[in-house]
Coordinates of C-alpha atoms and ligand atoms in Angstrom, one line a residue:
Chain A
M299 CA 36.7 110.4 139.8
A300 CA 37.6 107.3 137.7
D301 CA 40.9 107.1 139.3
A302 CA 39.5 106.6 142.6
L303 CA 37.9 103.4 141.7
P304 CA 39.5 100.1 142.4
E305 CA 41.1 98.6 139.2
M306 CA 38.7 95.5 139.1
P307 CA 36.2 95.0 141.9
T308 CA 35.0 91.5 142.7
F309 CA 31.4 90.7 141.8
P310 CA 29.0 90.3 143.6
M311 CA 29.8 93.2 145.7
A312 CA 29.0 93.5 149.6
R313 CA 25.5 95.1 150.1
A314 CA 25.1 98.4 151.8
T315 CA 25.8 98.0 155.5
G316 CA 23.1 100.5 157.0
C317 CA 20.1 99.8 155.0
P318 CA 19.0 96.2 154.2
F319 CA 17.0 97.2 151.1
D320 CA 20.0 99.3 149.4
P321 CA 22.4 97.7 146.7
S322 CA 26.1 97.8 147.2
P323 CA 27.3 101.5 147.5
E324 CA 30.1 100.4 145.1
L325 CA 27.5 99.8 142.3
G326 CA 26.2 103.2 142.8
R327 CA 29.7 104.6 142.2
R328 CA 30.2 102.4 139.2
L329 CA 26.7 103.9 137.7
E330 CA 28.1 107.3 138.0
E331 CA 31.8 107.0 137.1
A332 CA 32.1 103.8 135.0
P333 CA 28.7 102.6 134.0
V334 CA 30.2 99.7 131.9
S335 CA 33.3 98.3 133.4
R336 CA 35.0 95.0 134.1
V337 CA 34.5 92.9 137.3
R338 CA 36.3 89.8 138.6
L339 CA 34.1 86.7 139.4
W340 CA 34.6 83.6 141.8
D341 CA 36.5 81.7 139.0
G342 CA 38.9 84.5 138.0
S343 CA 37.0 85.4 134.8
T344 CA 36.5 89.1 134.2
P345 CA 33.1 89.8 132.5
W346 CA 31.5 93.1 131.8
M347 CA 29.2 94.9 134.2
V348 CA 26.4 97.1 132.8
T349 CA 24.7 99.5 135.1
R350 CA 22.5 102.2 133.5
H351 CA 18.8 101.6 132.9
A352 CA 19.1 102.5 129.5
D353 CA 22.1 100.3 128.6
V354 CA 20.6 97.4 130.5
R355 CA 17.5 97.5 128.4
A356 CA 19.5 98.0 125.2
L357 CA 21.7 95.1 126.1
L358 CA 19.0 92.5 127.1
A359 CA 17.1 93.4 123.9
D360 CA 20.0 93.0 121.8
P361 CA 19.9 89.9 119.6
R362 CA 23.6 89.9 119.4
V363 CA 23.8 88.7 123.2
S364 CA 23.3 85.1 124.1
V365 CA 22.4 82.9 127.1
D366 CA 24.4 80.1 125.8
V367 CA 26.1 78.8 129.1
T368 CA 28.3 76.5 127.1
Q369 CA 30.3 79.5 125.9
P370 CA 33.7 79.7 127.6
G371 CA 33.2 83.4 128.5
F372 CA 29.8 82.9 130.0
P373 CA 29.7 84.4 133.4
H374 CA 28.5 81.7 135.9
T375 CA 27.2 82.6 139.3
N376 CA 29.1 79.7 141.0
A377 CA 30.3 76.1 140.6
V378 CA 26.9 74.5 141.3
S379 CA 25.0 76.5 139.0
K380 CA 27.7 75.9 136.2
A381 CA 27.4 72.3 136.8
R382 CA 23.6 72.2 136.7
D383 CA 23.6 74.3 133.5
A384 CA 25.7 71.6 131.8
H385 CA 23.0 69.0 132.3
M386 CA 19.8 71.0 132.4
K387 CA 18.8 73.1 129.5
T388 CA 15.5 75.0 130.0
L389 CA 14.3 78.1 128.1
M390 CA 16.4 80.3 130.3
Q391 CA 19.5 78.7 128.4
M392 CA 18.1 78.9 124.9
D393 CA 18.7 81.6 122.2
A394 CA 16.2 82.2 119.4
P395 CA 14.8 80.6 117.4
E396 CA 14.8 77.6 119.7
H397 CA 13.7 80.0 122.7
T398 CA 11.1 81.5 120.7
A399 CA 9.5 78.0 120.0
Q400 CA 9.9 76.8 123.7
R401 CA 8.5 80.0 125.1
R402 CA 5.5 80.0 122.8
L403 CA 4.5 76.7 124.2
L404 CA 3.9 78.3 127.5
T405 CA 2.8 81.8 126.9
S406 CA -0.8 80.9 126.5
D407 CA -0.8 79.8 130.2
F408 CA 0.3 83.3 131.1
T409 CA -1.9 85.7 129.3
I410 CA -3.4 88.6 131.2
K411 CA -6.8 87.0 130.7
R412 CA -5.7 83.7 132.1
M413 CA -4.1 85.4 135.2
E414 CA -7.3 87.4 135.8
A415 CA -9.3 84.2 135.8
L416 CA -6.9 82.6 138.4
R417 CA -7.2 85.8 140.7
P418 CA -10.2 84.6 142.6
R419 CA -8.4 81.3 143.4
I420 CA -5.3 83.3 144.6
Q421 CA -7.4 85.5 146.8
R422 CA -8.9 82.4 148.3
I423 CA -5.6 80.9 149.0
V424 CA -4.3 84.0 150.5
D425 CA -7.5 84.3 152.6
D426 CA -7.3 80.8 153.9
L427 CA -3.5 81.2 154.9
I428 CA -4.4 84.4 156.8
D429 CA -7.2 82.5 158.6
E430 CA -4.8 79.8 159.5
M431 CA -2.2 82.3 160.7
L432 CA -4.7 84.1 162.9
A433 CA -5.8 80.9 164.4
G434 CA -2.1 79.9 165.2
P435 CA 0.6 81.2 167.4
N436 CA 1.3 84.9 167.9
P437 CA 4.1 86.0 167.2
V438 CA 4.8 83.9 164.0
D439 CA 7.6 83.7 161.4
L440 CA 5.9 85.2 158.3
V441 CA 8.1 83.6 155.9
E442 CA 7.2 80.0 157.0
A443 CA 3.3 80.7 157.8
F444 CA 2.6 82.8 154.8
A445 CA 5.2 83.9 152.2
L446 CA 6.5 80.4 151.3
P447 CA 2.9 78.7 151.4
V448 CA 1.5 81.3 149.1
P449 CA 3.7 80.4 145.8
S450 CA 3.6 76.6 146.8
L451 CA -0.1 76.5 146.6
V452 CA -0.4 78.8 143.4
I453 CA 2.2 76.5 141.7
C454 CA 0.0 73.6 142.7
E455 CA -3.0 75.4 141.1
L456 CA -0.9 76.3 137.9
L457 CA 0.3 72.8 137.4
G458 CA -2.8 71.2 138.4
S459 CA -1.3 69.2 141.2
P460 CA -3.0 68.2 144.4
Y461 CA -2.4 70.7 147.3
T462 CA -0.6 67.7 149.1
A463 CA 2.5 68.3 146.9
R464 CA 2.8 71.8 148.7
D465 CA 5.5 70.4 151.1
L466 CA 7.5 68.9 148.4
F467 CA 7.5 71.9 146.2
H468 CA 8.6 74.0 149.4
R469 CA 11.4 71.6 150.3
V470 CA 12.8 71.1 146.8
S471 CA 12.8 74.8 146.0
R472 CA 14.5 75.6 149.3
T473 CA 17.2 73.0 148.3
L474 CA 17.7 74.4 144.8
V475 CA 18.0 78.1 145.8
M476 CA 20.0 77.9 149.2
D477 CA 22.9 80.2 149.6
E478 CA 25.5 77.6 148.9
P479 CA 23.6 74.7 147.6
D480 CA 25.1 71.3 148.3
P481 CA 25.5 69.7 144.6
E482 CA 24.6 66.1 145.7
Q483 CA 21.4 67.4 147.6
A484 CA 20.6 69.6 144.8
M485 CA 20.8 66.7 142.3
A486 CA 18.7 64.4 144.6
A487 CA 15.9 67.0 145.2
S488 CA 15.8 67.7 141.5
Q489 CA 15.3 63.9 140.8
E490 CA 12.7 63.6 143.4
L491 CA 10.8 66.4 141.9
N492 CA 11.0 65.1 138.4
A493 CA 9.7 61.7 139.5
Y494 CA 6.6 63.3 141.0
L495 CA 6.1 65.7 138.0
E496 CA 6.5 62.7 135.5
E497 CA 3.8 60.8 137.3
L498 CA 1.6 64.0 137.2
V499 CA 2.0 64.1 133.5
D500 CA 0.6 60.5 133.3
K501 CA -2.3 61.4 135.6
K502 CA -3.1 64.4 133.5
N503 CA -2.9 62.7 130.4
A504 CA -5.5 60.0 131.8
E505 CA -7.8 62.7 133.4
P506 CA -7.2 66.2 131.8
S507 CA -8.4 69.4 133.7
D508 CA -7.8 73.0 133.1
D509 CA -4.2 73.6 134.0
V510 CA -0.6 73.9 132.4
F511 CA 0.2 70.0 132.8
S512 CA -3.1 68.8 131.3
R513 CA -2.6 71.2 128.4
L514 CA 0.9 69.9 127.8
A515 CA 0.0 66.4 128.5
V516 CA -2.8 66.3 125.8
E517 CA -1.2 68.8 123.2
Q518 CA 2.5 67.7 123.5
Y519 CA 2.9 64.3 125.2
R520 CA 0.0 62.4 123.6
T521 CA 1.2 63.6 120.1
G522 CA 4.7 62.7 120.9
A523 CA 6.0 66.2 120.4
M524 CA 7.3 66.1 124.0
T525 CA 8.4 63.5 126.4
R526 CA 7.4 63.1 130.1
R527 CA 10.8 64.1 131.1
E528 CA 10.7 67.2 128.9
I529 CA 7.3 68.3 130.5
A530 CA 8.7 67.7 133.9
T531 CA 11.7 70.0 133.4
V532 CA 9.1 72.7 132.3
G533 CA 7.3 72.2 135.7
Q534 CA 10.7 72.3 137.5
L535 CA 11.7 75.4 135.7
L536 CA 8.4 77.1 136.8
L537 CA 8.8 75.9 140.3
V538 CA 12.6 77.1 140.7
A539 CA 11.7 80.5 138.9
G540 CA 8.4 81.2 140.6
H541 CA 8.6 79.8 144.1
D542 CA 11.4 81.7 146.0
T543 CA 11.1 84.7 144.0
T544 CA 7.4 85.3 144.9
A545 CA 8.1 84.2 148.6
N546 CA 10.9 86.8 148.9
M547 CA 8.8 89.6 147.3
I548 CA 6.1 88.8 150.0
A549 CA 8.3 88.8 153.0
L550 CA 11.0 91.3 152.0
G551 CA 8.3 93.7 150.6
T552 CA 6.3 93.4 153.9
T553 CA 9.6 94.3 155.7
A554 CA 10.2 97.3 153.6
L555 CA 6.5 98.6 154.2
L556 CA 6.8 97.9 157.9
A557 CA 9.9 99.8 157.9
H558 CA 8.2 102.7 156.0
P559 CA 5.0 103.2 158.0
D560 CA 3.7 106.0 155.8
Q561 CA 4.0 103.8 152.9
L562 CA 2.3 101.1 154.6
S563 CA -0.6 103.0 155.6
A564 CA -1.0 104.4 151.9
V565 CA -1.2 100.8 150.7
R566 CA -3.4 99.5 153.7
D567 CA -5.9 102.6 154.0
G568 CA -6.0 104.0 150.5
G569 CA -8.7 101.5 149.4
D570 CA -7.4 102.0 145.8
P571 CA -6.6 98.9 143.7
A572 CA -4.5 101.2 141.3
L573 CA -2.3 102.3 144.4
V574 CA -1.8 98.6 145.0
T575 CA -0.8 97.9 141.6
N576 CA 1.5 100.6 141.7
A577 CA 2.9 99.5 144.9
A578 CA 3.9 96.1 143.7
E579 CA 5.7 97.8 140.7
E580 CA 7.6 100.1 143.2
L581 CA 8.5 97.2 145.5
L582 CA 9.7 95.2 142.6
R583 CA 12.0 98.2 141.5
Y584 CA 13.1 99.2 145.0
L585 CA 14.1 95.5 146.1
S586 CA 15.3 94.2 142.8
I587 CA 15.5 90.6 144.5
T588 CA 17.3 88.7 141.6
H589 CA 20.7 89.0 143.2
T590 CA 22.4 87.1 140.4
E591 CA 21.3 89.7 138.0
A592 CA 21.0 88.9 134.3
R593 CA 24.1 87.1 132.7
R594 CA 24.9 87.0 129.0
V595 CA 27.7 86.3 126.7
A596 CA 28.3 88.4 123.5
R597 CA 27.9 86.6 120.3
E598 CA 29.3 89.4 118.2
D599 CA 31.1 92.6 118.8
L600 CA 29.0 95.2 120.2
E601 CA 28.9 98.6 121.7
I602 CA 27.1 99.3 124.9
G603 CA 27.3 102.9 126.6
G604 CA 30.2 103.8 124.5
R605 CA 32.4 100.7 125.2
L606 CA 33.3 98.0 122.9
I607 CA 32.3 94.6 124.1
R608 CA 34.2 91.8 122.2
K609 CA 32.6 88.7 120.7
G610 CA 33.0 86.0 123.6
D611 CA 33.0 88.4 126.5
G612 CA 30.8 87.8 129.4
I613 CA 28.3 90.4 130.5
I614 CA 26.3 90.9 133.5
A615 CA 23.4 93.3 133.5
V616 CA 22.9 94.7 137.0
K617 CA 19.2 95.3 137.2
S618 CA 19.3 96.3 140.8
I619 CA 21.4 99.2 140.1
A620 CA 19.6 100.1 136.9
N621 CA 16.5 100.2 139.0
R622 CA 18.2 103.0 141.1
D623 CA 19.3 105.0 138.1
P624 CA 18.4 108.5 138.7
S625 CA 18.0 109.2 135.1
A626 CA 15.2 106.6 134.9
F627 CA 13.8 107.1 138.6
P628 CA 14.0 110.5 140.2
D629 CA 15.1 110.2 143.9
P630 CA 15.6 106.5 143.2
E631 CA 16.6 105.7 146.9
T632 CA 13.3 106.6 148.2
L633 CA 10.6 103.9 148.4
D634 CA 7.5 105.8 147.0
V635 CA 4.5 103.6 146.3
R636 CA 3.0 106.4 144.3
R637 CA 5.7 106.9 141.8
E638 CA 5.4 105.6 138.0
A639 CA 7.6 102.6 138.3
R640 CA 6.5 100.2 135.6
H641 CA 9.4 100.7 133.4
H642 CA 11.7 98.9 136.1
V643 CA 13.7 96.0 134.8
A644 CA 13.2 93.8 138.0
F645 CA 11.6 91.2 135.7
G646 CA 14.6 91.7 133.1
F647 CA 14.1 92.9 129.6
G648 CA 14.2 91.4 126.1
A649 CA 13.1 88.1 124.9
H650 CA 14.0 86.4 128.2
Q651 CA 11.9 88.9 130.3
C652 CA 10.0 86.9 133.2
L653 CA 7.5 84.4 131.7
G654 CA 5.7 84.3 135.0
Q655 CA 5.4 88.1 135.5
P656 CA 1.7 88.3 135.0
L657 CA 1.1 85.7 137.7
A658 CA 3.7 87.3 139.9
R659 CA 1.9 90.6 139.6
V660 CA -1.5 89.0 140.6
E661 CA 0.0 87.1 143.4
L662 CA 1.6 90.4 144.8
Q663 CA -1.3 92.5 144.1
V664 CA -3.5 90.1 145.9
V665 CA -1.1 89.7 148.9
Y666 CA -0.4 93.5 149.4
S667 CA -4.1 94.4 149.0
T668 CA -5.2 91.6 151.6
L669 CA -2.5 91.0 154.3
Y670 CA -2.3 94.4 155.8
R671 CA -6.1 95.1 155.5
R672 CA -7.0 92.0 157.3
I673 CA -4.2 92.3 159.9
P674 CA -4.0 96.1 160.5
T675 CA -1.9 95.8 163.6
L676 CA 0.6 93.8 161.9
A677 CA 4.1 94.6 163.3
L678 CA 7.7 93.5 163.6
A679 CA 8.2 91.2 166.8
V680 CA 11.8 92.0 166.9
P681 CA 13.7 95.3 166.1
L682 CA 14.5 95.7 162.3
E683 CA 18.2 95.6 163.2
Q684 CA 18.0 92.1 164.4
L685 CA 16.6 90.6 161.2
T686 CA 18.9 88.6 159.0
F687 CA 19.0 88.8 155.2
K688 CA 20.1 86.3 152.4
E689 CA 23.2 88.1 151.4
N690 CA 24.6 85.5 149.1
A691 CA 21.4 83.8 147.8
V692 CA 20.3 83.6 144.2
F693 CA 17.1 85.7 145.3
Y694 CA 17.7 88.3 148.0
G695 CA 15.3 88.2 150.9
V696 CA 14.9 88.2 154.7
R697 CA 15.5 84.9 156.3
E698 CA 12.9 84.9 159.0
L699 CA 10.3 87.6 159.7
P700 CA 9.0 87.4 163.2
V701 CA 5.7 89.4 163.1
T702 CA 2.9 90.0 165.7
W703 CA -0.5 91.7 165.7
Chain B
M202 CA -0.5 108.1 115.6
K203 CA -0.2 105.0 113.9
I204 CA 0.8 101.7 115.6
T205 CA 2.5 98.7 114.0
I206 CA 3.3 95.5 115.9
D207 CA 5.7 92.8 115.3
Q208 CA 4.2 89.6 116.1
H209 CA 7.5 87.7 115.3
A210 CA 9.3 89.7 117.8
C211 CA 6.5 89.7 120.6
I212 CA 7.1 87.3 123.4
G213 CA 3.6 87.4 125.0
S214 CA 4.4 89.2 128.1
G215 CA 1.1 91.0 128.1
Q216 CA 2.6 94.3 129.3
C217 CA 0.9 96.3 126.4
V218 CA -2.4 94.8 127.6
L219 CA -2.0 96.0 131.1
A220 CA -0.8 99.4 129.9
S221 CA -3.4 100.1 127.1
P222 CA -6.2 97.4 127.1
E223 CA -8.4 99.4 124.7
V224 CA -5.8 99.0 122.0
F225 CA -3.8 95.7 122.6
D226 CA -5.0 92.1 123.3
Q227 CA -3.4 88.8 123.3
R228 CA -4.2 85.7 121.1
D229 CA -5.6 82.9 123.4
A230 CA -3.6 80.0 121.6
D231 CA -0.2 81.6 122.3
G232 CA -0.4 85.0 123.9
I233 CA 1.0 86.9 121.2
V234 CA 0.0 90.5 120.6
V235 CA -3.0 91.6 118.3
L236 CA -4.1 95.2 117.7
L237 CA -7.7 96.1 118.4
Q238 CA -7.2 99.4 116.5
D239 CA -4.2 101.0 114.9
S240 CA -5.1 104.7 115.0
P241 CA -6.0 105.4 118.5
E242 CA -8.0 108.6 119.5
P243 CA -5.8 111.2 121.2
G244 CA -7.1 110.2 124.8
L245 CA -5.6 106.8 124.5
Q246 CA -2.3 107.8 123.1
E247 CA -0.4 108.2 126.6
D248 CA -1.1 104.7 127.5
V249 CA -0.1 103.4 123.9
W250 CA 3.1 105.5 124.3
E251 CA 3.7 103.8 127.8
A252 CA 2.9 100.3 126.2
S253 CA 5.5 100.7 123.6
R254 CA 8.1 102.1 126.1
I255 CA 7.7 99.0 128.3
C256 CA 7.3 96.3 125.7
P257 CA 10.3 94.0 126.4
A258 CA 10.4 92.8 122.9
L259 CA 10.5 96.3 121.1
A260 CA 7.6 95.0 119.1
I261 CA 5.5 98.1 119.1
T262 CA 6.4 100.9 116.8
L263 CA 4.8 104.3 116.7
T264 CA 4.6 106.6 113.9
P265 CA 3.0 110.2 113.7
S266 CA 0.3 110.2 111.1
Ligands
LIG76 C1 8.3 88.4 142.0 C2 8.5 87.3 141.3 C3 9.6 87.2 140.2 C4 10.6 87.8 139.9 C5 11.3 89.0 140.6 C6 11.3 87.2 138.8 C7 12.4 87.6 138.0 C8 12.7 87.1 136.9 C9 13.9 87.6 136.0 C10 14.7 88.7 136.4 C11 13.9 86.7 134.8 C12 14.8 87.0 133.6 C13 16.3 86.3 133.9 C14 17.2 86.8 132.7 O1 17.0 87.7 131.9 O2 18.3 86.1 132.7 C15 12.9 85.8 134.9 C16 12.7 84.8 134.0 C17 11.7 83.8 134.2 N1 10.8 83.8 135.0 FE1 10.5 85.0 136.7 N2 10.4 86.1 138.3 C18 9.4 86.0 139.3 C19 8.3 85.2 139.3 C20 8.1 84.2 138.4 C21 6.9 83.2 138.4 C22 5.8 83.3 139.4 C23 7.3 82.2 137.4 C24 6.4 81.1 136.9 C25 5.5 80.5 137.5 C26 8.5 82.7 136.6 C27 9.0 82.1 135.6 C28 10.1 82.5 134.9 C29 10.6 81.8 133.8 C30 10.0 80.5 133.0 C31 11.6 82.5 133.2 C32 12.5 82.5 132.0 C33 12.0 83.0 130.9 C34 12.9 82.9 129.5 O3 14.2 82.6 129.8 O4 12.4 83.2 128.4 N3 9.0 83.8 137.5 N4 12.1 86.0 136.1
LIG77 S1 4.3 94.0 125.3 FE1 5.4 93.5 123.7 S2 5.9 91.4 123.8 FE2 4.5 91.8 125.4 S3 2.6 91.0 124.4 FE3 2.8 93.3 124.1 S4 3.9 93.4 122.0 FE4 4.1 91.2 122.8

């Protein structure tokens, strides 16, 4: 009943206490009883929260909503992200037509064809890391030993950077997506990364190879269309958007499978690549790790789910609860790797839907089809209840995952 | 079934290629969608329908023919 709901809940809301994979029960109640309603943020502002799967899709595909973070009504995540947005504009903060042009500079690097061509190299990275892990201490923290190095090395491949940059990427990404990032540390990390990436542009300009930075160096830097700094910013965006997200999907996805042994054995013993592909989609849906959700501001008056949203109002599209909407996913609380889940919104929807999703998919498919097959006895080294989770981080995940085999 | 695509709206996500590789492809230069055929046989139509449903840019329109 609507009158049983608190007038204006604060956002984000505390996650479920029992199951580490479930979103806030309050979100579930809003989905049923007040699917488009206002919430209160850290700075006292009161944007709209949109929860239904159909409404989230309609909203994110609507050209009347904007990602312009300089609008006073834009719902910022916290003071640090607000400050960072003010000085770093990436395609995530651009509307069409600027966004369209910027994004098209990069889409050729993420086609399905190119990602399939990368697959053998990603398989190699994953196999080598598993070899290293098996030769090392047992038990081990899977986050440090495997989940973080996979995307660090894949980003090296993508940008055409030597693997020695792995530690730099790992460290910088960690600083930038911490629970409560320290603004000065974040700024310093971002500068160190930019310096490295600008140098890489010069190296690629002198000696191009087959990677994103070589292409940008030759097509954009050499022709004067982009500066070194602009290309470095693209590199930073790919790192920040692609590193911790993938790492969390690897570690949290493994935690979820270990907690659901029947699902794990379906993935491990099925020997069916189509089932692994499906499992990756279902884990993306079920875990919905982008905790900050998708944030927008209305550029014009618009109606969503029967509510009038005024020009200038902030809007948060809550993908995590949209991915648990029973009208889109029957029995949504159940992890079922065989279900048809491809229409989830874990990568967003509309013009800003994840640029790296074809890459993320290949990474997750390779990991989920390899890790459990190569280490069939993989098990938690501590009880599930002892694991701690990143309740307040930009991307949800498990802090440490001690495993044994 | 007749398919039309909107290459201006397309964001090159490749979702259609994953759902229905017989019907959709991407340009190498910028990842934008191209149609391999615009009137797919009945056996392919379920996949095409799925592609149009998951296209994030609402760039695929299906009309009965
Ligand atoms: C499983 C891993 C990943 C998840 C769950 C994820 C999720 C997302 C989501 C939800 C958005 C949309 C944000 C919004 O609408 O406000 C997004 C955008 C983006 N992602 Fe990912 N992502 C992942 C991996 C990656 C990877 C591997 C890369 C690149 C190497 C990447 C690059 C980007 C970029 C550049 C954008 C901005 C696109 C735009 O604004 O047009 N992501 N991602
Ligand atoms: S799914 Fe839509 S946006 Fe993505 S490539 Fe196909 S037509 Fe373009």
